[in-house]
C-alpha cells in the first residue's frame, strides 16, 4: 500500500492496542509518519485481530476507524504459522515442535484451540469480537489467497475502501519466481524490493491425514465466519 502516493505506512508493527496500550496515546502518535491533509496513515499489526481487548480500544480512540483484514485459507495459515515457530526454535537451538502433537489433543480428532497457530485461525471467534464494536461497512476483507497471485485487484479494492484514486499499477508489481510472490518498485527505474527472507519460505511437510483433520475442524468455524461477513471464501 505504500506504493500509493496518498498512503503513509507506519514502518513497524506498533502493537499499541494490544501490548503497548499503557504507553499512552502520545507514544502511539509519535510512531506516525508525517502526512498531509490528503493522505491516509495505515498502521499494520496483525495481532490486533486476535486480541480480546484491541477492538474496544480502537473504537474508543476513533469510532469511525476503517479496518483492513487480510484472510487466507485457515489451514494453510496454521501450517505457515507453525513453520515460522519451527524455524524460530531451530535458529535458537530449542526443542523442535511436532505439528500433530501441538495442533491436536492427544489421541483425538479435535484441534487444540489453545495452540496459538490454531487459535489465530479461528476467524469466527475473533470477528465476532470486532463486530461488537464496528460494522462490516467499516471492515474490508482482503482475500490473501487471491492477493498472493493477483495483488492488483485486491489493492484497487483497498484504494476504493480508503476513498483514494486508483494510483497503484501493474508495472509496480514484479513477480519473483524463486520466492513465489510479488515484489514491488515505485518507478520503472527504482530498485525492486521484496518482503523479508522468511516470506515465501516453503512450509514444513505435514502428513496428509493431519491436514485433512485440520480442515474438518476448521470447516464449522469457516461457515460461521462466512455468515458473519456475508461472504463465502473457497476454503
JSON list of C-alpha atoms in Angstrom, two decimals:
[
{"chain": "A", "resi": 1, "resn": "UNK", "atom": "CA", "xyz": [0.00, 0.00, 0.00]},
{"chain": "A", "resi": 2, "resn": "UNK", "atom": "CA", "xyz": [2.96, 2.29, 0.50]},
{"chain": "A", "resi": 3, "resn": "UNK", "atom": "CA", "xyz": [3.19, 2.47, -3.31]},
{"chain": "A", "resi": 4, "resn": "UNK", "atom": "CA", "xyz": [0.19, 4.81, -3.28]},
{"chain": "A", "resi": 5, "resn": "UNK", "atom": "CA", "xyz": [1.21, 8.49, -3.06]},
{"chain": "A", "resi": 6, "resn": "UNK", "atom": "CA", "xyz": [-1.69, 9.24, -0.70]},
{"chain": "A", "resi": 7, "resn": "UNK", "atom": "CA", "xyz": [-0.92, 6.44, 1.76]},
{"chain": "A", "resi": 8, "resn": "UNK", "atom": "CA", "xyz": [1.68, 6.72, 4.50]},
{"chain": "A", "resi": 9, "resn": "UNK", "atom": "CA", "xyz": [2.52, 3.47, 6.28]},
{"chain": "A", "resi": 10, "resn": "UNK", "atom": "CA", "xyz": [3.85, 3.08, 9.83]},
{"chain": "A", "resi": 11, "resn": "UNK", "atom": "CA", "xyz": [7.07, 1.18, 9.20]},
{"chain": "A", "resi": 12, "resn": "UNK", "atom": "CA", "xyz": [6.85, -1.32, 12.05]},
{"chain": "A", "resi": 13, "resn": "UNK", "atom": "CA", "xyz": [4.11, -3.07, 13.99]},
{"chain": "A", "resi": 14, "resn": "UNK", "atom": "CA", "xyz": [3.08, -0.69, 16.78]},
{"chain": "A", "resi": 15, "resn": "UNK", "atom": "CA", "xyz": [1.18, -3.22, 18.91]},
{"chain": "A", "resi": 16, "resn": "UNK", "atom": "CA", "xyz": [-0.38, -0.21, 20.62]},
{"chain": "A", "resi": 17, "resn": "UNK", "atom": "CA", "xyz": [-3.89, -1.58, 21.05]},
{"chain": "A", "resi": 18, "resn": "UNK", "atom": "CA", "xyz": [-2.73, -4.94, 22.42]},
{"chain": "A", "resi": 19, "resn": "UNK", "atom": "CA", "xyz": [0.75, -4.89, 24.02]},
{"chain": "A", "resi": 20, "resn": "UNK", "atom": "CA", "xyz": [1.73, -1.22, 24.34]},
{"chain": "A", "resi": 21, "resn": "UNK", "atom": "CA", "xyz": [-1.52, 0.44, 25.38]},
{"chain": "A", "resi": 22, "resn": "UNK", "atom": "CA", "xyz": [-0.13, 1.50, 28.74]},
{"chain": "A", "resi": 23, "resn": "UNK", "atom": "CA", "xyz": [2.42, 3.71, 26.95]},
{"chain": "A", "resi": 24, "resn": "UNK", "atom": "CA", "xyz": [-0.34, 6.14, 26.09]},
{"chain": "A", "resi": 25, "resn": "UNK", "atom": "CA", "xyz": [-1.71, 7.88, 23.03]},
{"chain": "A", "resi": 26, "resn": "UNK", "atom": "CA", "xyz": [1.22, 10.31, 22.77]},
{"chain": "A", "resi": 27, "resn": "UNK", "atom": "CA", "xyz": [3.59, 7.36, 22.37]},
{"chain": "A", "resi": 28, "resn": "UNK", "atom": "CA", "xyz": [1.36, 5.97, 19.62]},
{"chain": "A", "resi": 29, "resn": "UNK", "atom": "CA", "xyz": [1.18, 9.31, 17.82]},
{"chain": "A", "resi": 30, "resn": "UNK", "atom": "CA", "xyz": [4.96, 9.57, 17.94]},
{"chain": "A", "resi": 31, "resn": "UNK", "atom": "CA", "xyz": [5.14, 6.49, 15.70]},
{"chain": "A", "resi": 32, "resn": "UNK", "atom": "CA", "xyz": [3.01, 8.07, 12.98]},
{"chain": "A", "resi": 33, "resn": "UNK", "atom": "CA", "xyz": [4.78, 9.38, 9.86]},
{"chain": "A", "resi": 34, "resn": "UNK", "atom": "CA", "xyz": [4.31, 12.98, 8.77]},
{"chain": "A", "resi": 35, "resn": "UNK", "atom": "CA", "xyz": [1.33, 13.29, 6.45]},
{"chain": "A", "resi": 36, "resn": "UNK", "atom": "CA", "xyz": [-0.61, 15.91, 4.54]},
{"chain": "A", "resi": 37, "resn": "UNK", "atom": "CA", "xyz": [-4.36, 16.53, 4.69]},
{"chain": "A", "resi": 38, "resn": "UNK", "atom": "CA", "xyz": [-4.96, 14.39, 1.59]},
{"chain": "A", "resi": 39, "resn": "UNK", "atom": "CA", "xyz": [-3.00, 11.39, 2.87]},
{"chain": "A", "resi": 40, "resn": "UNK", "atom": "CA", "xyz": [-4.18, 8.35, 4.84]},
{"chain": "A", "resi": 41, "resn": "UNK", "atom": "CA", "xyz": [-2.00, 6.74, 7.51]},
{"chain": "A", "resi": 42, "resn": "UNK", "atom": "CA", "xyz": [-2.06, 2.94, 7.70]},
{"chain": "A", "resi": 43, "resn": "UNK", "atom": "CA", "xyz": [-0.76, 1.06, 10.74]},
{"chain": "A", "resi": 44, "resn": "UNK", "atom": "CA", "xyz": [-0.33, -2.72, 10.43]},
{"chain": "A", "resi": 45, "resn": "UNK", "atom": "CA", "xyz": [-0.30, -5.03, 13.46]},
{"chain": "A", "resi": 46, "resn": "UNK", "atom": "CA", "xyz": [-1.76, -8.50, 12.71]},
{"chain": "A", "resi": 47, "resn": "UNK", "atom": "CA", "xyz": [-2.05, -9.23, 16.42]},
{"chain": "A", "resi": 48, "resn": "UNK", "atom": "CA", "xyz": [-4.91, -6.76, 16.76]},
{"chain": "A", "resi": 49, "resn": "UNK", "atom": "CA", "xyz": [-7.33, -9.14, 15.03]},
{"chain": "A", "resi": 50, "resn": "UNK", "atom": "CA", "xyz": [-6.86, -11.90, 17.60]},
{"chain": "A", "resi": 51, "resn": "UNK", "atom": "CA", "xyz": [-6.63, -9.61, 20.63]},
{"chain": "A", "resi": 52, "resn": "UNK", "atom": "CA", "xyz": [-9.55, -9.70, 23.06]},
{"chain": "A", "resi": 53, "resn": "UNK", "atom": "CA", "xyz": [-9.06, -6.04, 24.03]},
{"chain": "A", "resi": 54, "resn": "UNK", "atom": "CA", "xyz": [-7.97, -4.34, 20.78]},
{"chain": "A", "resi": 55, "resn": "UNK", "atom": "CA", "xyz": [-11.42, -3.80, 19.18]},
{"chain": "A", "resi": 56, "resn": "UNK", "atom": "CA", "xyz": [-12.79, -1.89, 22.18]},
{"chain": "A", "resi": 57, "resn": "UNK", "atom": "CA", "xyz": [-9.63, 0.21, 22.45]},
{"chain": "A", "resi": 58, "resn": "UNK", "atom": "CA", "xyz": [-9.65, 1.04, 18.74]},
{"chain": "A", "resi": 59, "resn": "UNK", "atom": "CA", "xyz": [-13.27, 2.17, 18.93]},
{"chain": "A", "resi": 60, "resn": "UNK", "atom": "CA", "xyz": [-12.58, 4.30, 22.00]},
{"chain": "A", "resi": 61, "resn": "UNK", "atom": "CA", "xyz": [-9.85, 6.10, 20.06]},
{"chain": "A", "resi": 62, "resn": "UNK", "atom": "CA", "xyz": [-11.87, 6.53, 16.86]},
{"chain": "A", "resi": 63, "resn": "UNK", "atom": "CA", "xyz": [-15.37, 5.06, 16.31]},
{"chain": "A", "resi": 64, "resn": "UNK", "atom": "CA", "xyz": [-15.04, 5.86, 12.58]},
{"chain": "A", "resi": 65, "resn": "UNK", "atom": "CA", "xyz": [-11.83, 3.86, 12.15]},
{"chain": "A", "resi": 66, "resn": "UNK", "atom": "CA", "xyz": [-11.57, 1.80, 8.97]},
{"chain": "A", "resi": 67, "resn": "UNK", "atom": "CA", "xyz": [-10.20, -1.72, 9.37]},
{"chain": "A", "resi": 68, "resn": "UNK", "atom": "CA", "xyz": [-8.45, -3.78, 6.67]},
{"chain": "A", "resi": 69, "resn": "UNK", "atom": "CA", "xyz": [-8.22, -7.51, 7.35]},
{"chain": "A", "resi": 70, "resn": "UNK", "atom": "CA", "xyz": [-6.30, -9.94, 5.15]},
{"chain": "A", "resi": 71, "resn": "UNK", "atom": "CA", "xyz": [-7.58, -13.50, 5.49]},
{"chain": "A", "resi": 72, "resn": "UNK", "atom": "CA", "xyz": [-6.37, -16.69, 3.86]},
{"chain": "A", "resi": 73, "resn": "UNK", "atom": "CA", "xyz": [-7.18, -20.40, 3.99]},
{"chain": "A", "resi": 74, "resn": "UNK", "atom": "CA", "xyz": [-7.00, -21.05, 7.76]},
{"chain": "A", "resi": 75, "resn": "UNK", "atom": "CA", "xyz": [-5.47, -24.49, 7.24]},
{"chain": "A", "resi": 76, "resn": "UNK", "atom": "CA", "xyz": [-2.60, -23.04, 5.23]},
{"chain": "A", "resi": 77, "resn": "UNK", "atom": "CA", "xyz": [-2.35, -20.11, 7.65]},
{"chain": "A", "resi": 78, "resn": "UNK", "atom": "CA", "xyz": [-1.93, -22.53, 10.57]},
{"chain": "A", "resi": 79, "resn": "UNK", "atom": "CA", "xyz": [0.77, -24.51, 8.77]},
{"chain": "A", "resi": 80, "resn": "UNK", "atom": "CA", "xyz": [2.54, -21.28, 7.80]},
{"chain": "A", "resi": 81, "resn": "UNK", "atom": "CA", "xyz": [2.42, -20.09, 11.41]},
{"chain": "A", "resi": 82, "resn": "UNK", "atom": "CA", "xyz": [3.76, -23.45, 12.60]},
{"chain": "A", "resi": 83, "resn": "UNK", "atom": "CA", "xyz": [6.58, -23.21, 10.04]},
{"chain": "A", "resi": 84, "resn": "UNK", "atom": "CA", "xyz": [7.58, -19.82, 11.46]},
{"chain": "A", "resi": 85, "resn": "UNK", "atom": "CA", "xyz": [7.58, -21.22, 15.01]},
{"chain": "A", "resi": 86, "resn": "UNK", "atom": "CA", "xyz": [9.56, -24.27, 13.87]},
{"chain": "A", "resi": 87, "resn": "UNK", "atom": "CA", "xyz": [12.35, -22.27, 12.24]},
{"chain": "A", "resi": 88, "resn": "UNK", "atom": "CA", "xyz": [12.50, -19.80, 15.14]},
{"chain": "A", "resi": 89, "resn": "UNK", "atom": "CA", "xyz": [13.14, -22.69, 17.53]},
{"chain": "A", "resi": 90, "resn": "UNK", "atom": "CA", "xyz": [15.63, -24.23, 15.09]},
{"chain": "A", "resi": 91, "resn": "UNK", "atom": "CA", "xyz": [17.62, -20.99, 14.99]},
{"chain": "A", "resi": 92, "resn": "UNK", "atom": "CA", "xyz": [17.54, -20.79, 18.80]},
{"chain": "A", "resi": 93, "resn": "UNK", "atom": "CA", "xyz": [18.68, -24.42, 19.14]},
{"chain": "A", "resi": 94, "resn": "UNK", "atom": "CA", "xyz": [15.50, -25.30, 21.07]},
{"chain": "A", "resi": 95, "resn": "UNK", "atom": "CA", "xyz": [13.40, -28.46, 21.02]},
{"chain": "A", "resi": 96, "resn": "UNK", "atom": "CA", "xyz": [11.59, -28.62, 17.68]},
{"chain": "A", "resi": 97, "resn": "UNK", "atom": "CA", "xyz": [7.79, -28.85, 17.78]},
{"chain": "A", "resi": 98, "resn": "UNK", "atom": "CA", "xyz": [5.85, -31.71, 16.18]},
{"chain": "A", "resi": 99, "resn": "UNK", "atom": "CA", "xyz": [2.75, -30.39, 14.42]},
{"chain": "A", "resi": 100, "resn": "UNK", "atom": "CA", "xyz": [0.38, -33.24, 15.27]},
{"chain": "A", "resi": 101, "resn": "UNK", "atom": "CA", "xyz": [1.26, -33.05, 18.97]},
{"chain": "A", "resi": 102, "resn": "UNK", "atom": "CA", "xyz": [0.81, -29.29, 19.10]},
{"chain": "A", "resi": 103, "resn": "UNK", "atom": "CA", "xyz": [-2.28, -28.81, 16.93]},
{"chain": "A", "resi": 104, "resn": "UNK", "atom": "CA", "xyz": [-4.46, -31.67, 18.23]},
{"chain": "A", "resi": 105, "resn": "UNK", "atom": "CA", "xyz": [-5.44, -33.09, 21.58]},
{"chain": "A", "resi": 106, "resn": "UNK", "atom": "CA", "xyz": [-3.73, -36.45, 22.33]},
{"chain": "A", "resi": 107, "resn": "UNK", "atom": "CA", "xyz": [-5.47, -39.43, 20.72]},
{"chain": "A", "resi": 108, "resn": "UNK", "atom": "CA", "xyz": [-8.22, -37.16, 19.46]},
{"chain": "A", "resi": 109, "resn": "UNK", "atom": "CA", "xyz": [-9.71, -35.86, 16.23]},
{"chain": "A", "resi": 110, "resn": "UNK", "atom": "CA", "xyz": [-10.12, -32.42, 17.79]},
{"chain": "A", "resi": 111, "resn": "UNK", "atom": "CA", "xyz": [-7.88, -29.40, 17.36]},
{"chain": "A", "resi": 112, "resn": "UNK", "atom": "CA", "xyz": [-6.29, -27.78, 20.39]},
{"chain": "A", "resi": 113, "resn": "UNK", "atom": "CA", "xyz": [-7.71, -24.23, 20.36]},
{"chain": "A", "resi": 114, "resn": "UNK", "atom": "CA", "xyz": [-5.12, -23.12, 22.92]},
{"chain": "A", "resi": 115, "resn": "UNK", "atom": "CA", "xyz": [-2.29, -23.71, 20.43]},
{"chain": "A", "resi": 116, "resn": "UNK", "atom": "CA", "xyz": [-1.62, -20.23, 19.06]},
{"chain": "A", "resi": 117, "resn": "UNK", "atom": "CA", "xyz": [-1.31, -21.08, 15.32]},
{"chain": "A", "resi": 118, "resn": "UNK", "atom": "CA", "xyz": [-4.68, -22.86, 15.59]},
{"chain": "A", "resi": 119, "resn": "UNK", "atom": "CA", "xyz": [-6.36, -20.24, 17.77]},
{"chain": "A", "resi": 120, "resn": "UNK", "atom": "CA", "xyz": [-5.32, -17.41, 15.45]},
{"chain": "A", "resi": 121, "resn": "UNK", "atom": "CA", "xyz": [-7.00, -19.24, 12.55]},
{"chain": "A", "resi": 122, "resn": "UNK", "atom": "CA", "xyz": [-10.43, -19.45, 14.21]},
{"chain": "A", "resi": 123, "resn": "UNK", "atom": "CA", "xyz": [-11.61, -16.38, 12.35]},
{"chain": "A", "resi": 124, "resn": "UNK", "atom": "CA", "xyz": [-15.22, -16.56, 13.51]},
{"chain": "A", "resi": 125, "resn": "UNK", "atom": "CA", "xyz": [-14.26, -16.12, 17.17]},
{"chain": "A", "resi": 126, "resn": "UNK", "atom": "CA", "xyz": [-12.15, -13.05, 16.52]},
{"chain": "A", "resi": 127, "resn": "UNK", "atom": "CA", "xyz": [-14.55, -11.47, 14.01]},
{"chain": "A", "resi": 128, "resn": "UNK", "atom": "CA", "xyz": [-17.41, -11.82, 16.50]},
{"chain": "A", "resi": 129, "resn": "UNK", "atom": "CA", "xyz": [-15.42, -9.67, 18.90]},
{"chain": "A", "resi": 130, "resn": "UNK", "atom": "CA", "xyz": [-14.69, -7.00, 16.26]},
{"chain": "A", "resi": 131, "resn": "UNK", "atom": "CA", "xyz": [-18.32, -6.84, 15.18]},
{"chain": "A", "resi": 132, "resn": "UNK", "atom": "CA", "xyz": [-19.30, -5.85, 18.72]},
{"chain": "A", "resi": 133, "resn": "UNK", "atom": "CA", "xyz": [-17.60, -2.51, 18.06]},
{"chain": "A", "resi": 134, "resn": "UNK", "atom": "CA", "xyz": [-17.54, -2.00, 14.28]},
{"chain": "A", "resi": 135, "resn": "UNK", "atom": "CA", "xyz": [-19.94, -2.63, 11.40]},
{"chain": "A", "resi": 136, "resn": "UNK", "atom": "CA", "xyz": [-18.95, -4.58, 8.31]},
{"chain": "A", "resi": 137, "resn": "UNK", "atom": "CA", "xyz": [-19.14, -1.29, 6.38]},
{"chain": "A", "resi": 138, "resn": "UNK", "atom": "CA", "xyz": [-16.00, -0.27, 8.31]},
{"chain": "A", "resi": 139, "resn": "UNK", "atom": "CA", "xyz": [-14.13, -3.53, 7.67]},
{"chain": "A", "resi": 140, "resn": "UNK", "atom": "CA", "xyz": [-12.59, -4.50, 4.34]},
{"chain": "A", "resi": 141, "resn": "UNK", "atom": "CA", "xyz": [-11.78, -8.18, 3.89]},
{"chain": "A", "resi": 142, "resn": "UNK", "atom": "CA", "xyz": [-8.84, -8.80, 1.55]},
{"chain": "A", "resi": 143, "resn": "UNK", "atom": "CA", "xyz": [-8.55, -12.32, 0.16]},
{"chain": "A", "resi": 144, "resn": "UNK", "atom": "CA", "xyz": [-4.95, -13.23, 0.93]},
{"chain": "A", "resi": 145, "resn": "UNK", "atom": "CA", "xyz": [-5.00, -16.23, -1.41]},
{"chain": "A", "resi": 146, "resn": "UNK", "atom": "CA", "xyz": [-6.09, -14.01, -4.32]},
{"chain": "A", "resi": 147, "resn": "UNK", "atom": "CA", "xyz": [-3.72, -11.23, -3.25]},
{"chain": "A", "resi": 148, "resn": "UNK", "atom": "CA", "xyz": [-0.71, -13.53, -3.45]},
{"chain": "A", "resi": 149, "resn": "UNK", "atom": "CA", "xyz": [-1.45, -14.49, -7.07]},
{"chain": "A", "resi": 150, "resn": "UNK", "atom": "CA", "xyz": [-3.04, -11.27, -8.37]},
{"chain": "A", "resi": 151, "resn": "UNK", "atom": "CA", "xyz": [-2.44, -8.38, -5.96]},
{"chain": "A", "resi": 152, "resn": "UNK", "atom": "CA", "xyz": [-3.56, -5.52, -8.19]},
{"chain": "A", "resi": 153, "resn": "UNK", "atom": "CA", "xyz": [-7.29, -6.34, -7.95]},
{"chain": "A", "resi": 154, "resn": "UNK", "atom": "CA", "xyz": [-7.21, -6.52, -4.16]},
{"chain": "A", "resi": 155, "resn": "UNK", "atom": "CA", "xyz": [-5.12, -3.33, -3.96]},
{"chain": "A", "resi": 156, "resn": "UNK", "atom": "CA", "xyz": [-7.72, -1.50, -6.03]},
{"chain": "A", "resi": 157, "resn": "UNK", "atom": "CA", "xyz": [-10.38, -2.62, -3.56]},
{"chain": "A", "resi": 158, "resn": "UNK", "atom": "CA", "xyz": [-8.23, -1.15, -0.78]},
{"chain": "A", "resi": 159, "resn": "UNK", "atom": "CA", "xyz": [-7.87, 2.14, -2.66]},
{"chain": "A", "resi": 160, "resn": "UNK", "atom": "CA", "xyz": [-11.64, 2.36, -3.12]},
{"chain": "A", "resi": 161, "resn": "UNK", "atom": "CA", "xyz": [-12.29, 1.48, 0.53]},
{"chain": "A", "resi": 162, "resn": "UNK", "atom": "CA", "xyz": [-9.98, 4.29, 1.66]},
{"chain": "A", "resi": 163, "resn": "UNK", "atom": "CA", "xyz": [-11.61, 6.77, -0.73]},
{"chain": "A", "resi": 164, "resn": "UNK", "atom": "CA", "xyz": [-8.48, 7.11, -2.87]},
{"chain": "A", "resi": 165, "resn": "UNK", "atom": "CA", "xyz": [-7.97, 7.22, -6.63]},
{"chain": "A", "resi": 166, "resn": "UNK", "atom": "CA", "xyz": [-6.50, 4.11, -8.24]},
{"chain": "A", "resi": 167, "resn": "UNK", "atom": "CA", "xyz": [-2.82, 5.03, -8.47]},
{"chain": "A", "resi": 168, "resn": "UNK", "atom": "CA", "xyz": [-1.04, 1.68, -7.97]},
{"chain": "A", "resi": 169, "resn": "UNK", "atom": "CA", "xyz": [-0.31, -0.02, -11.31]},
{"chain": "A", "resi": 170, "resn": "UNK", "atom": "CA", "xyz": [0.66, -3.48, -12.51]},
{"chain": "A", "resi": 171, "resn": "UNK", "atom": "CA", "xyz": [4.04, -2.11, -13.62]},
{"chain": "A", "resi": 172, "resn": "UNK", "atom": "CA", "xyz": [4.94, -1.60, -9.96]},
{"chain": "A", "resi": 173, "resn": "UNK", "atom": "CA", "xyz": [4.37, -5.26, -9.09]},
{"chain": "A", "resi": 174, "resn": "UNK", "atom": "CA", "xyz": [7.07, -7.75, -10.11]},
{"chain": "A", "resi": 175, "resn": "UNK", "atom": "CA", "xyz": [6.61, -11.50, -9.65]},
{"chain": "A", "resi": 176, "resn": "UNK", "atom": "CA", "xyz": [9.58, -13.24, -8.03]},
{"chain": "A", "resi": 177, "resn": "UNK", "atom": "CA", "xyz": [9.76, -16.78, -9.42]},
{"chain": "A", "resi": 178, "resn": "UNK", "atom": "CA", "xyz": [12.11, -18.01, -6.69]},
{"chain": "A", "resi": 179, "resn": "UNK", "atom": "CA", "xyz": [10.04, -16.72, -3.78]},
{"chain": "A", "resi": 180, "resn": "UNK", "atom": "CA", "xyz": [6.69, -17.39, -5.41]},
{"chain": "A", "resi": 181, "resn": "UNK", "atom": "CA", "xyz": [5.14, -14.00, -4.68]},
{"chain": "A", "resi": 182, "resn": "UNK", "atom": "CA", "xyz": [5.16, -10.40, -5.93]},
{"chain": "A", "resi": 183, "resn": "UNK", "atom": "CA", "xyz": [7.80, -7.82, -5.11]},
{"chain": "A", "resi": 184, "resn": "UNK", "atom": "CA", "xyz": [7.41, -4.12, -5.90]},
{"chain": "A", "resi": 185, "resn": "UNK", "atom": "CA", "xyz": [9.06, -0.94, -7.19]},
{"chain": "A", "resi": 186, "resn": "UNK", "atom": "CA", "xyz": [7.90, 2.65, -7.05]},
{"chain": "A", "resi": 187, "resn": "UNK", "atom": "CA", "xyz": [9.01, 3.65, -10.57]},
{"chain": "A", "resi": 188, "resn": "UNK", "atom": "CA", "xyz": [10.31, 1.73, -13.63]},
{"chain": "A", "resi": 189, "resn": "UNK", "atom": "CA", "xyz": [13.84, 2.79, -12.66]},
{"chain": "A", "resi": 190, "resn": "UNK", "atom": "CA", "xyz": [13.53, 2.02, -8.95]},
{"chain": "A", "resi": 191, "resn": "UNK", "atom": "CA", "xyz": [15.18, -0.97, -7.31]},
{"chain": "A", "resi": 192, "resn": "UNK", "atom": "CA", "xyz": [12.83, -3.92, -6.88]},
{"chain": "A", "resi": 193, "resn": "UNK", "atom": "CA", "xyz": [12.08, -4.59, -3.20]},
{"chain": "A", "resi": 194, "resn": "UNK", "atom": "CA", "xyz": [10.78, -7.82, -1.69]},
{"chain": "A", "resi": 195, "resn": "UNK", "atom": "CA", "xyz": [9.45, -8.81, 1.71]},
{"chain": "A", "resi": 196, "resn": "UNK", "atom": "CA", "xyz": [11.77, -10.35, 4.30]},
{"chain": "A", "resi": 197, "resn": "UNK", "atom": "CA", "xyz": [13.71, -13.56, 3.78]},
{"chain": "A", "resi": 198, "resn": "UNK", "atom": "CA", "xyz": [11.22, -15.58, 5.86]},
{"chain": "A", "resi": 199, "resn": "UNK", "atom": "CA", "xyz": [8.38, -14.72, 3.46]},
{"chain": "A", "resi": 200, "resn": "UNK", "atom": "CA", "xyz": [7.82, -17.34, 0.81]},
{"chain": "A", "resi": 201, "resn": "UNK", "atom": "CA", "xyz": [9.75, -19.95, 2.75]},
{"chain": "A", "resi": 202, "resn": "UNK", "atom": "CA", "xyz": [8.49, -23.50, 2.00]},
{"chain": "A", "resi": 203, "resn": "UNK", "atom": "CA", "xyz": [6.05, -24.83, 4.58]},
{"chain": "A", "resi": 204, "resn": "UNK", "atom": "CA", "xyz": [7.01, -27.73, 6.79]},
{"chain": "A", "resi": 205, "resn": "UNK", "atom": "CA", "xyz": [5.76, -31.05, 5.40]},
{"chain": "A", "resi": 206, "resn": "UNK", "atom": "CA", "xyz": [2.61, -32.07, 7.29]},
{"chain": "A", "resi": 207, "resn": "UNK", "atom": "CA", "xyz": [1.04, -35.53, 6.90]},
{"chain": "A", "resi": 208, "resn": "UNK", "atom": "CA", "xyz": [-1.99, -35.59, 4.61]},
{"chain": "A", "resi": 209, "resn": "UNK", "atom": "CA", "xyz": [-4.24, -37.08, 7.30]},
{"chain": "A", "resi": 210, "resn": "UNK", "atom": "CA", "xyz": [-3.28, -34.28, 9.70]},
{"chain": "A", "resi": 211, "resn": "UNK", "atom": "CA", "xyz": [-4.08, -31.65, 7.06]},
{"chain": "A", "resi": 212, "resn": "UNK", "atom": "CA", "xyz": [-7.44, -33.33, 6.38]},
{"chain": "A", "resi": 213, "resn": "UNK", "atom": "CA", "xyz": [-8.22, -33.43, 10.11]},
{"chain": "A", "resi": 214, "resn": "UNK", "atom": "CA", "xyz": [-7.33, -29.75, 10.40]},
{"chain": "A", "resi": 215, "resn": "UNK", "atom": "CA", "xyz": [-9.67, -28.88, 7.52]},
{"chain": "A", "resi": 216, "resn": "UNK", "atom": "CA", "xyz": [-12.53, -30.86, 9.09]},
{"chain": "A", "resi": 217, "resn": "UNK", "atom": "CA", "xyz": [-12.11, -28.99, 12.35]},
{"chain": "A", "resi": 218, "resn": "UNK", "atom": "CA", "xyz": [-11.95, -25.58, 10.69]},
{"chain": "A", "resi": 219, "resn": "UNK", "atom": "CA", "xyz": [-15.00, -26.16, 8.47]},
{"chain": "A", "resi": 220, "resn": "UNK", "atom": "CA", "xyz": [-17.73, -25.19, 11.00]},
{"chain": "A", "resi": 221, "resn": "UNK", "atom": "CA", "xyz": [-15.70, -22.17, 12.09]},
{"chain": "A", "resi": 222, "resn": "UNK", "atom": "CA", "xyz": [-15.31, -21.12, 8.45]},
{"chain": "A", "resi": 223, "resn": "UNK", "atom": "CA", "xyz": [-19.05, -21.44, 7.84]},
{"chain": "A", "resi": 224, "resn": "UNK", "atom": "CA", "xyz": [-19.78, -19.25, 10.86]},
{"chain": "A", "resi": 225, "resn": "UNK", "atom": "CA", "xyz": [-17.23, -16.71, 9.64]},
{"chain": "A", "resi": 226, "resn": "UNK", "atom": "CA", "xyz": [-18.84, -16.63, 6.18]},
{"chain": "A", "resi": 227, "resn": "UNK", "atom": "CA", "xyz": [-22.18, -15.89, 7.84]},
{"chain": "A", "resi": 228, "resn": "UNK", "atom": "CA", "xyz": [-20.74, -13.08, 9.95]},
{"chain": "A", "resi": 229, "resn": "UNK", "atom": "CA", "xyz": [-19.14, -11.30, 6.99]},
{"chain": "A", "resi": 230, "resn": "UNK", "atom": "CA", "xyz": [-21.80, -12.25, 4.42]},
{"chain": "A", "resi": 231, "resn": "UNK", "atom": "CA", "xyz": [-19.16, -13.57, 2.06]},
{"chain": "A", "resi": 232, "resn": "UNK", "atom": "CA", "xyz": [-18.00, -17.06, 1.07]},
{"chain": "A", "resi": 233, "resn": "UNK", "atom": "CA", "xyz": [-14.34, -17.96, 0.56]},
{"chain": "A", "resi": 234, "resn": "UNK", "atom": "CA", "xyz": [-13.01, -21.10, -1.17]},
{"chain": "A", "resi": 235, "resn": "UNK", "atom": "CA", "xyz": [-11.82, -22.85, 1.98]}
]
